[in-house]
Coordinates of C-alpha atoms in Angstrom, one line a residue:
M1 CA 334.5 32.1 72.5
D2 CA 337.2 29.6 73.4
E3 CA 337.8 28.5 77.0
D4 CA 341.1 30.4 77.4
L5 CA 339.4 33.7 76.6
R6 CA 336.5 32.8 78.8
E7 CA 338.9 32.2 81.7
R8 CA 340.7 35.5 81.0
I9 CA 337.3 37.3 81.2
R10 CA 336.5 35.5 84.4
R11 CA 339.8 36.6 86.0
E12 CA 339.5 40.2 84.9
A13 CA 335.9 40.4 85.9
E14 CA 336.6 39.0 89.4
A15 CA 339.3 41.5 90.1
N16 CA 337.1 44.4 88.8
A17 CA 334.0 43.1 90.8
L18 CA 336.0 42.8 94.0
F19 CA 337.5 46.3 93.6
N20 CA 334.1 47.8 92.7
A21 CA 332.4 46.1 95.7
L22 CA 335.1 47.1 98.2
K23 CA 335.3 50.7 96.8
H24 CA 331.6 51.3 97.1
G25 CA 330.9 49.2 100.2
S26 CA 328.0 47.5 98.4
D27 CA 327.3 44.7 95.9
A28 CA 329.2 45.0 92.6
Q29 CA 327.0 45.8 89.6
V30 CA 327.6 44.1 86.2
G31 CA 327.0 47.4 84.4
A32 CA 329.6 49.2 86.5
I33 CA 332.4 46.9 85.7
L34 CA 331.6 46.0 82.1
G35 CA 332.7 49.5 80.7
P36 CA 336.1 49.5 82.4
L37 CA 336.6 45.8 81.6
M38 CA 335.9 46.3 77.9
G39 CA 338.0 49.5 77.8
A40 CA 341.0 47.8 79.3
N41 CA 340.6 44.7 77.1
P42 CA 339.6 45.7 73.6
E43 CA 339.9 42.1 72.5
F44 CA 336.8 41.3 74.5
R45 CA 334.5 43.6 72.6
E46 CA 334.0 41.5 69.5
H47 CA 332.2 38.9 71.8
G48 CA 329.7 41.6 72.8
D49 CA 326.8 40.1 74.8
E50 CA 328.6 36.9 75.5
V51 CA 330.9 38.8 77.9
S52 CA 328.1 39.9 80.1
G53 CA 327.0 36.2 80.4
V54 CA 330.4 35.3 81.7
V55 CA 330.7 38.3 84.0
A56 CA 327.3 38.0 85.7
P57 CA 327.9 34.7 87.5
V58 CA 331.3 36.0 88.7
V59 CA 329.7 39.1 90.1
N60 CA 327.2 36.9 92.0
E61 CA 330.0 34.9 93.5
V62 CA 331.8 38.0 94.6
N63 CA 328.7 39.5 96.1
A64 CA 328.2 36.3 98.2
L65 CA 331.5 37.0 100.0
D66 CA 331.8 39.2 103.1
E67 CA 334.1 42.2 103.2
A68 CA 337.0 40.3 104.8
E69 CA 336.7 37.6 102.2
K70 CA 336.6 40.1 99.4
R71 CA 339.8 41.8 100.6
A72 CA 341.6 38.5 101.0
R73 CA 340.6 37.4 97.6
L74 CA 341.6 40.7 95.9
E75 CA 344.9 40.6 97.7
E76 CA 345.4 37.1 96.3
I77 CA 344.6 37.7 92.7
A78 CA 345.4 41.4 92.2
P79 CA 347.3 42.9 95.1
E80 CA 348.1 46.1 93.2
R81 CA 344.3 46.8 93.0
L82 CA 344.0 46.4 96.8
A83 CA 346.9 48.8 97.2
E84 CA 345.2 51.3 94.9
L85 CA 342.0 51.0 96.9
D86 CA 343.8 51.5 100.2
A87 CA 345.7 54.5 98.8
E88 CA 342.6 56.4 97.8
D89 CA 341.6 59.4 100.0
E90 CA 338.9 58.9 102.5
G91 CA 335.6 60.7 101.9
E92 CA 332.7 60.6 99.5
D93 CA 333.4 58.6 96.3
H94 CA 332.6 60.1 92.9
P95 CA 332.9 58.4 89.5
L96 CA 334.3 61.7 88.0
P97 CA 337.4 63.5 89.1
D98 CA 337.1 66.8 91.1
L99 CA 336.7 69.9 88.9
P100 CA 339.6 72.2 89.3
N101 CA 339.5 75.0 91.8
V102 CA 335.8 74.7 92.7
E103 CA 336.5 76.4 96.0
D104 CA 337.3 79.6 94.2
Y105 CA 333.8 80.0 93.0
D106 CA 330.5 80.7 94.7
E107 CA 328.7 78.5 92.2
V108 CA 329.9 76.0 89.6
R109 CA 328.4 77.0 86.3
M110 CA 328.8 74.8 83.3
R111 CA 327.5 74.8 79.8
C112 CA 326.5 72.3 77.2
A113 CA 327.0 74.0 73.8
P114 CA 325.5 71.9 71.0
N115 CA 325.5 72.8 67.3
P116 CA 321.9 72.2 66.3
N117 CA 322.7 70.8 62.9
G118 CA 320.8 67.6 63.4
P119 CA 319.6 65.0 65.9
W120 CA 322.2 63.7 68.4
H121 CA 324.3 60.6 68.0
L122 CA 325.4 58.6 71.0
G123 CA 328.7 60.5 71.4
H124 CA 326.8 63.7 72.0
A125 CA 325.3 62.2 75.2
R126 CA 328.7 62.4 76.9
M127 CA 328.6 66.2 77.4
P128 CA 325.2 66.5 79.2
A129 CA 325.8 63.2 81.1
V130 CA 329.0 64.5 82.6
I131 CA 327.9 68.2 83.1
G132 CA 324.6 67.1 84.5
T133 CA 326.4 64.8 86.9
Y134 CA 328.8 67.6 88.0
K135 CA 325.8 69.9 88.4
E136 CA 324.2 67.4 90.8
R137 CA 327.4 66.8 92.7
Y138 CA 328.2 70.5 93.3
D139 CA 324.6 71.8 93.4
G140 CA 325.7 73.8 90.4
W141 CA 324.1 75.5 87.4
M142 CA 323.8 74.2 83.8
L143 CA 323.3 76.1 80.6
V144 CA 322.3 74.8 77.2
R145 CA 323.6 77.2 74.6
F146 CA 322.9 76.5 70.9
D147 CA 326.0 77.5 69.0
D148 CA 324.2 78.2 65.7
T149 CA 326.3 81.0 64.2
D150 CA 327.4 78.9 61.2
P151 CA 324.4 79.1 58.8
E152 CA 326.3 77.5 55.9
T153 CA 328.8 74.8 56.7
K154 CA 327.1 73.4 59.8
R155 CA 323.7 74.6 58.8
P156 CA 321.2 74.5 61.7
D157 CA 318.3 72.1 61.5
L158 CA 315.1 73.8 62.8
D159 CA 313.9 70.6 64.4
A160 CA 317.1 70.0 66.3
Y161 CA 316.7 72.7 68.8
D162 CA 313.7 71.1 70.5
G163 CA 315.0 67.6 69.7
I164 CA 318.2 68.2 71.6
L165 CA 316.4 69.6 74.6
D166 CA 314.2 66.4 74.5
D167 CA 317.3 64.3 74.4
I168 CA 318.7 66.0 77.4
D169 CA 315.4 65.4 79.2
Y170 CA 315.6 61.7 78.2
L171 CA 319.1 61.6 79.8
G172 CA 317.5 62.9 83.0
F173 CA 318.7 66.5 83.2
E174 CA 317.0 69.9 83.0
P175 CA 319.0 73.0 82.1
D176 CA 318.8 76.0 84.3
E177 CA 318.8 78.3 81.2
V178 CA 318.6 77.9 77.5
V179 CA 320.3 80.4 75.1
T180 CA 320.4 80.6 71.3
A181 CA 323.5 82.3 70.0
S182 CA 321.8 83.6 66.8
D183 CA 319.5 85.6 69.1
R184 CA 322.6 87.4 70.5
M185 CA 324.1 88.9 67.4
E186 CA 323.9 92.5 68.6
T187 CA 325.8 91.5 71.8
Y188 CA 328.6 90.1 69.6
Y189 CA 328.7 93.2 67.5
E190 CA 329.0 95.4 70.5
H191 CA 331.9 93.5 71.9
A192 CA 333.6 93.5 68.5
R193 CA 333.2 97.3 68.4
E194 CA 334.7 97.5 71.8
L195 CA 337.6 95.2 70.8
I196 CA 338.3 97.5 67.8
G197 CA 338.4 100.5 70.1
L198 CA 340.9 98.7 72.2
G199 CA 343.1 98.2 69.2
G200 CA 342.5 94.4 69.3
A201 CA 341.0 93.8 65.9
Y202 CA 341.2 94.9 62.3
T203 CA 339.4 94.3 59.1
C204 CA 341.2 92.3 56.4
S205 CA 340.4 91.8 52.7
C206 CA 343.3 89.4 52.0
S207 CA 342.3 86.2 50.2
G208 CA 342.5 83.1 52.4
E209 CA 345.5 81.8 50.5
A210 CA 347.4 85.2 50.7
F211 CA 346.8 85.5 54.5
S212 CA 347.7 81.9 55.1
E213 CA 351.1 82.4 53.4
L214 CA 351.8 85.6 55.4
K215 CA 350.7 83.8 58.6
N216 CA 352.8 80.8 58.1
D217 CA 355.8 83.1 57.4
G218 CA 355.2 85.0 60.5
E219 CA 354.6 88.2 58.5
A220 CA 352.0 90.8 59.4
C221 CA 349.0 91.4 57.2
P222 CA 349.2 94.8 55.4
H223 CA 345.8 95.7 56.9
R224 CA 347.0 95.1 60.5
E225 CA 347.9 98.7 61.2
K226 CA 344.9 100.1 59.4
N227 CA 343.4 103.3 60.9
P228 CA 340.9 102.4 63.7
G229 CA 338.3 104.7 62.2
V230 CA 338.6 102.8 58.9
V231 CA 338.3 99.5 60.7
R232 CA 335.1 100.7 62.5
D233 CA 333.6 101.9 59.2
E234 CA 334.4 98.7 57.4
F235 CA 333.1 96.5 60.2
E236 CA 329.8 98.5 60.2
A237 CA 329.7 97.9 56.4
M238 CA 330.1 94.2 57.2
I239 CA 327.2 94.3 59.6
D240 CA 325.1 96.1 57.0
G241 CA 325.9 93.3 54.5
E242 CA 327.8 95.4 52.0
Y243 CA 330.4 92.7 51.4
E244 CA 330.0 89.3 49.8
S245 CA 331.2 86.1 51.3
G246 CA 335.0 85.9 51.4
E247 CA 335.4 89.6 50.6
M248 CA 336.1 90.9 54.2
V249 CA 336.8 89.5 57.7
L250 CA 337.5 90.9 61.1
R251 CA 340.6 89.5 62.7
V252 CA 341.7 89.5 66.3
K253 CA 345.3 90.9 66.7
T254 CA 347.3 88.2 68.6
D255 CA 351.1 87.5 68.2
I256 CA 352.0 87.3 64.5
E257 CA 355.2 85.5 65.5
H258 CA 353.5 83.0 67.8
K259 CA 355.0 79.6 67.7
N260 CA 351.6 78.1 66.8
P261 CA 350.5 79.6 63.4
A262 CA 346.9 78.6 64.2
L263 CA 346.9 81.3 66.9
R264 CA 348.1 84.2 64.7
D265 CA 345.5 86.9 64.0
F266 CA 342.5 84.5 63.8
V267 CA 339.2 85.4 62.2
A268 CA 336.5 86.7 64.6
F269 CA 333.8 87.6 62.0
R270 CA 333.2 86.7 58.4
M271 CA 330.6 87.3 55.7
V272 CA 328.1 84.5 54.9
D273 CA 325.7 84.8 51.9
T274 CA 323.5 81.9 52.9
P275 CA 320.6 83.1 55.1
H276 CA 320.1 81.6 58.5
P277 CA 317.2 79.1 58.6
R278 CA 315.7 80.8 61.7
E279 CA 313.5 83.6 60.7
E280 CA 314.7 85.7 63.6
A281 CA 318.3 85.5 62.3
A282 CA 317.7 85.4 58.5
A283 CA 318.7 89.0 57.9
Y284 CA 322.2 88.8 59.3
R285 CA 325.2 88.3 56.9
C286 CA 328.1 89.2 59.3
W287 CA 328.6 86.2 61.5
P288 CA 331.0 85.5 64.4
M289 CA 333.3 82.6 64.4
L290 CA 332.7 80.1 67.1
D291 CA 335.8 81.0 69.1
F292 CA 334.7 84.6 69.4
Q293 CA 331.0 83.9 70.0
S294 CA 331.6 81.2 72.5
G295 CA 334.3 83.1 74.3
I296 CA 332.1 86.2 74.7
D297 CA 329.1 84.1 75.9
D298 CA 331.1 82.1 78.4
H299 CA 332.1 85.3 80.2
L300 CA 328.8 87.1 80.0
L301 CA 326.9 84.0 81.2
G302 CA 329.2 83.4 84.1
I303 CA 330.6 80.0 83.0
T304 CA 333.2 78.8 85.6
H305 CA 334.2 75.5 84.1
I306 CA 334.4 74.3 80.4
I307 CA 334.7 70.8 79.2
R308 CA 335.8 70.4 75.6
G309 CA 337.6 68.0 73.3
I310 CA 341.4 67.8 73.4
D311 CA 341.3 68.8 69.7
L312 CA 340.0 72.2 70.8
Q313 CA 343.0 73.2 72.9
D314 CA 343.7 76.0 70.5
S315 CA 340.2 77.5 71.1
A316 CA 341.1 78.3 74.7
K317 CA 344.3 79.9 73.6
R318 CA 342.6 82.0 70.9
Q319 CA 339.9 83.1 73.4
Q320 CA 342.6 84.0 75.9
F321 CA 343.8 86.8 73.6
V322 CA 340.2 88.3 73.6
Y323 CA 339.9 87.9 77.4
D324 CA 343.3 89.7 77.8
Y325 CA 342.0 92.7 75.8
F326 CA 338.9 92.9 77.9
D327 CA 340.7 92.1 81.2
W328 CA 338.5 89.1 81.9
E329 CA 339.5 85.9 83.8
Y330 CA 339.3 82.8 81.7
P331 CA 337.2 79.9 83.0
E332 CA 338.7 76.6 84.2
V333 CA 339.1 74.2 81.3
V334 CA 339.0 70.4 81.3
H335 CA 340.0 68.7 78.0
W336 CA 339.0 65.2 77.2
G337 CA 339.6 62.7 74.4
H338 CA 337.0 61.5 71.8
V339 CA 334.6 58.7 72.6
Q340 CA 333.9 55.9 70.1
V341 CA 331.0 53.4 70.4
D342 CA 331.3 49.9 69.3
A343 CA 328.6 47.6 67.8
Y344 CA 327.6 49.9 64.9
D345 CA 328.5 49.7 61.2
V346 CA 327.4 53.3 60.7
Q347 CA 329.9 56.0 61.5
M348 CA 329.0 58.1 64.6
S349 CA 328.7 61.3 62.5
T350 CA 325.7 63.6 62.0
S351 CA 326.5 64.2 58.4
T352 CA 327.1 60.6 57.7
I353 CA 323.9 59.4 59.3
K354 CA 322.0 62.2 57.5
A355 CA 323.5 61.1 54.1
K356 CA 322.5 57.5 54.7
I357 CA 318.9 58.4 55.6
E358 CA 318.7 60.6 52.4
A359 CA 320.1 57.7 50.4
G360 CA 317.5 55.3 51.9
D361 CA 320.2 53.1 53.6
L362 CA 318.6 54.0 57.0
D363 CA 314.9 54.3 57.7
G364 CA 315.4 57.4 59.8
W365 CA 317.2 58.7 62.8
D366 CA 315.6 56.1 65.0
D367 CA 316.5 53.1 62.8
P368 CA 317.9 50.4 65.0
R369 CA 321.1 50.5 62.9
A370 CA 321.7 54.2 63.6
P371 CA 324.1 55.1 66.5
T372 CA 321.7 57.8 67.7
L373 CA 319.9 58.7 70.9
K374 CA 316.6 58.5 69.0
S375 CA 317.4 54.9 68.1
V376 CA 318.4 53.6 71.5
R377 CA 315.4 55.4 73.0
R378 CA 313.0 53.7 70.6
R379 CA 314.6 50.4 71.5
G380 CA 313.6 50.9 75.2
I381 CA 317.0 51.8 76.6
R382 CA 316.8 54.2 79.6
G383 CA 318.7 57.4 79.5
Q384 CA 320.2 56.7 82.9
A385 CA 321.9 53.6 81.4
I386 CA 323.7 55.8 78.9
V387 CA 324.6 58.4 81.5
D388 CA 326.1 55.8 83.9
A389 CA 328.2 54.4 81.1
M390 CA 329.4 57.8 79.9
V391 CA 330.3 58.9 83.4
E392 CA 332.3 55.7 84.0
L393 CA 334.5 56.8 81.1
G394 CA 335.7 59.8 83.2
T395 CA 337.4 62.8 81.6
S396 CA 340.7 61.4 80.4
T397 CA 342.5 63.2 77.6
S398 CA 343.0 59.9 75.9
D399 CA 340.4 58.7 73.3
V400 CA 338.1 56.2 74.9
D401 CA 335.9 53.4 73.6
L402 CA 332.4 52.8 75.0
A403 CA 331.1 49.2 74.7
M404 CA 327.4 49.1 74.1
S405 CA 327.4 46.0 76.3
S406 CA 328.0 48.2 79.2
I407 CA 325.0 50.3 78.3
Y408 CA 323.0 47.1 77.9
A409 CA 324.1 45.8 81.3
N410 CA 323.2 49.1 83.0
N411 CA 319.8 49.1 81.3
R412 CA 319.3 45.5 82.4
D413 CA 319.9 46.5 86.0
L414 CA 317.3 49.3 85.6
I415 CA 314.5 47.4 83.9
D416 CA 314.9 43.7 84.7
E417 CA 312.9 43.6 88.0
E418 CA 310.0 45.6 86.6
T419 CA 309.7 44.0 83.1
P420 CA 307.1 41.3 82.6
R421 CA 308.0 38.1 80.7
A422 CA 306.3 36.7 77.5
F423 CA 307.0 34.0 74.9
L424 CA 308.1 34.8 71.3
V425 CA 308.7 32.1 68.8
R426 CA 310.8 33.4 66.0
N427 CA 309.8 32.5 62.5
G428 CA 311.9 34.6 60.1
F429 CA 314.9 36.8 59.8
A430 CA 315.6 39.4 57.1
P431 CA 319.4 39.6 57.1
R432 CA 321.0 43.0 56.6
G433 CA 324.5 42.6 55.3
E434 CA 327.4 40.2 55.9
G435 CA 327.6 38.4 59.2
A436 CA 323.8 38.4 59.8
E437 CA 322.4 35.5 61.9
A438 CA 321.0 32.5 60.2
A439 CA 317.2 32.5 59.6
Y440 CA 314.8 31.4 62.3
A441 CA 311.9 29.0 61.6
A442 CA 308.9 27.9 63.6
T443 CA 307.4 24.4 63.5
E444 CA 303.7 23.7 64.4
V445 CA 303.4 20.7 66.6
P446 CA 300.1 19.1 67.7
I447 CA 299.8 18.6 71.4
A448 CA 297.6 16.4 73.5
G449 CA 297.0 15.1 77.0
G450 CA 297.9 18.1 79.1
P451 CA 296.1 21.2 80.6
D452 CA 294.1 23.5 78.3
T453 CA 295.9 26.6 79.7
A454 CA 299.5 27.3 80.8
H455 CA 300.2 29.6 83.8
P456 CA 303.7 30.9 83.6
P457 CA 304.6 33.7 86.0
V458 CA 304.4 37.4 85.0
H459 CA 307.9 37.7 86.5
P460 CA 309.9 34.8 87.8
N461 CA 311.3 36.7 90.8
H462 CA 308.0 38.2 91.9
E463 CA 305.3 35.7 92.7
E464 CA 303.0 38.5 93.9
R465 CA 302.6 39.8 90.4
G466 CA 300.6 36.7 89.5
E467 CA 300.5 34.5 86.4
R468 CA 299.9 34.8 82.7
D469 CA 297.1 32.7 81.2
V470 CA 298.3 31.2 77.9
P471 CA 295.8 29.0 76.1
V472 CA 297.3 25.9 74.6
G473 CA 294.8 24.7 72.0
D474 CA 295.4 21.7 69.8
A475 CA 298.9 22.7 68.6
V476 CA 301.8 24.9 69.6
L477 CA 304.6 26.6 67.7
V478 CA 308.2 26.0 68.8
E479 CA 311.5 27.2 67.2
T480 CA 312.6 24.4 64.9
A481 CA 316.1 24.3 66.5
D482 CA 314.3 23.4 69.8
L483 CA 312.4 20.5 68.4
P484 CA 313.6 17.3 70.1
G485 CA 314.4 14.0 68.4
E486 CA 311.7 11.4 68.1
G487 CA 311.0 9.8 71.5
E488 CA 312.8 12.6 73.4
R489 CA 311.3 14.9 76.0
V490 CA 311.3 18.7 76.4
W491 CA 309.8 20.9 79.1
L492 CA 307.5 23.6 77.6
K493 CA 308.2 26.5 79.9
G494 CA 305.3 27.4 82.1
Y495 CA 303.4 24.4 80.9
G496 CA 305.2 21.1 81.7
P497 CA 306.9 18.0 80.2
V498 CA 306.0 16.6 76.8
R499 CA 307.4 13.8 74.7
Y500 CA 307.8 14.1 70.9
D501 CA 306.7 11.0 69.0
G502 CA 307.7 12.4 65.6
D503 CA 304.2 13.8 64.8
G504 CA 303.3 15.7 68.0
F505 CA 303.8 16.3 71.7
A506 CA 302.2 14.1 74.3
Y507 CA 302.0 15.4 77.9
T508 CA 303.8 13.3 80.5
D509 CA 303.6 13.1 84.2
D510 CA 307.3 13.9 84.8
D511 CA 308.2 16.4 87.5
I512 CA 310.8 19.2 87.3
D513 CA 313.5 16.8 88.3
V514 CA 313.8 15.6 84.7
V515 CA 315.2 19.1 83.9
R516 CA 317.6 19.1 86.9
E517 CA 318.7 15.5 86.8
D518 CA 318.1 14.2 83.3
G519 CA 319.1 17.4 81.4
V520 CA 315.7 17.8 79.6
D521 CA 315.8 21.1 77.7
V522 CA 313.4 23.9 78.7
I523 CA 312.0 25.7 75.6
H524 CA 309.6 28.5 74.9
W525 CA 306.5 28.2 72.8
V526 CA 303.3 29.8 71.8
P527 CA 299.9 28.4 70.9
A528 CA 299.5 27.9 67.1
A529 CA 296.1 29.6 67.2
G530 CA 295.6 33.1 68.5
S531 CA 299.2 34.2 68.8
V532 CA 300.3 37.7 67.9
P533 CA 302.4 38.2 64.7
V534 CA 305.4 40.3 65.6
R535 CA 308.1 42.1 63.7
L536 CA 311.1 42.6 66.0
R537 CA 313.3 45.4 64.8
R538 CA 317.0 44.7 65.5
M539 CA 320.4 46.3 64.7
D540 CA 321.3 43.3 62.5
G541 CA 317.9 42.9 60.8
D542 CA 314.2 42.4 61.4
V543 CA 313.1 39.2 63.1
Y544 CA 309.6 37.9 62.6
G545 CA 307.7 35.6 64.9
Y546 CA 304.7 35.0 67.1
A547 CA 304.1 36.2 70.6
E548 CA 301.7 34.7 73.1
P549 CA 298.2 36.1 72.8
G550 CA 298.5 38.4 75.8
Y551 CA 300.9 40.6 73.9
A552 CA 298.0 42.0 72.0
D553 CA 297.1 43.9 75.2
Y554 CA 300.4 45.8 75.4
E555 CA 300.6 49.6 74.8
P556 CA 303.3 51.7 73.0
D557 CA 306.4 52.1 75.2
D558 CA 305.6 49.0 77.3
L559 CA 308.6 46.8 77.8
V560 CA 308.7 43.0 77.8
Q561 CA 311.4 40.4 78.1
F562 CA 310.8 37.8 75.5
V563 CA 312.0 34.6 77.3
R564 CA 315.3 33.4 75.8
V565 CA 315.2 36.2 73.2
G566 CA 315.7 39.5 75.1
F567 CA 314.2 42.8 76.1
A568 CA 312.0 44.7 73.7
R569 CA 309.9 47.8 73.6
Y570 CA 306.3 47.6 72.2
D571 CA 306.1 50.2 69.4
R572 CA 302.8 49.9 67.6
A573 CA 300.2 47.6 66.1
D574 CA 300.0 47.7 62.3
E575 CA 297.2 46.1 60.3
D576 CA 299.0 42.7 59.9
E577 CA 301.6 42.7 62.7
T578 CA 302.7 44.2 65.9
V579 CA 306.1 46.0 65.7
A580 CA 308.5 45.8 68.6
Y581 CA 312.1 47.2 68.9
Y582 CA 314.8 44.9 70.3
A583 CA 316.8 46.4 73.2
H584 CA 319.3 43.7 74.2
Q585 CA 319.5 40.3 75.9

């Protein structure tokens, strides 16, 4: 990162931090400003974790100012932001915009409607994060409905049902009700029968190509005015499985001359030969399309507000035809753009991730390289860090980019104060693809003249948590890049000053002033004997190394901050090594 870019980041970060602190009446948080900062300045993203290192000191400087000083400084560097702040309505602040017309409803009822065709990628977290936040804000009600009425194209994964509920729990939310669409087939059939009785649907045996040509020309299907009795009989034959896939569909009558061809007499039910993987639904062959199934469920389950992608605007319009037939009132709808997440080489797509796992390119859904909730969870990232980052994106109809650095900053704020420190000397790197970091190497250095045991703090900010006892022995391991030149000194963190004579370290009687005044480097280290072999699993490759002996006492899910390396989650102890998953710096 060159100095010009560094200065730009400082300026943008200062304006954002001042605005954030004044808006919330409290200290600015690094995590709260990183997301908007990266979103507004895409050129910053390639520098990833470096940005947070520039932003953090700026935030500290802003937080040291009193309110009057903050206002004066913001007026000086970004007067338009101060004007924006002053123009905001008084009252409780929320990171999300108000839902439309909430005053018209006794209770805000929203639904998260996943297709259980596999574990969730990071983009899936946006829906429960936002809906759960709205639920808390309005003291509302949240439904999880598994839209699993496509047993062929988006074939359900039997493990995904419980897995998705587990992911929602990880994000910090609990649904008020859970519904599975494939359990409600008789309900959809009954409403289809009623729609036929209202003259709103007809059975059609046109080929897809033939109907498409008629539709695009604004011409009615020859089956459109079929006798209602025949329609009912043919629909019952569909339910009984008497047709093969593609042989017969049930269409909703709309406006055959509608300006949008996609809304003309759309399919409500079709035949599917592939049995549903759920035993309870395996006998069904006549399946509702999502627009029909979802529309019926939203009404029957009392949904008041729907959030869906901007690409699904036609869904609301199709469903409105059905609602008009039944004389129902359509829920409020909020459309938003897609979210993309940086920092991954793997596309954020369930089918893509599944294919890479099957091909052996990924170890599983929790591989550090996979952009999935299982992956970040295994890395020790809190669900709240993801929720906060997703909520900060808002509900704009524009596509938005989520910088992983904002999730990392949020997580750092959540775990830093409670996470103990430890030393890890890296001794190997297995690169995965182009651009991987250079290999690390460790050097064993004899040491003499100092204490037998070092006593670094468990946490540098919490003296009350005590010290770690790290035996020194006859030699230590240091990262080769940290090894000083012959005759030079370094400060072994938590131990003290040593001088390197070309063959080993000799303890000196220098005090900490040599670091402050003489620029002596502070480095981490571990004893050469008794250290714990560690494989640190990262997004860009596995790093090998040795942790201080006390790491052997950790348990699965314990977090640690390896000094000068980053946060990691203890995963397991194998026969020859301990495996940890890297979270972030």
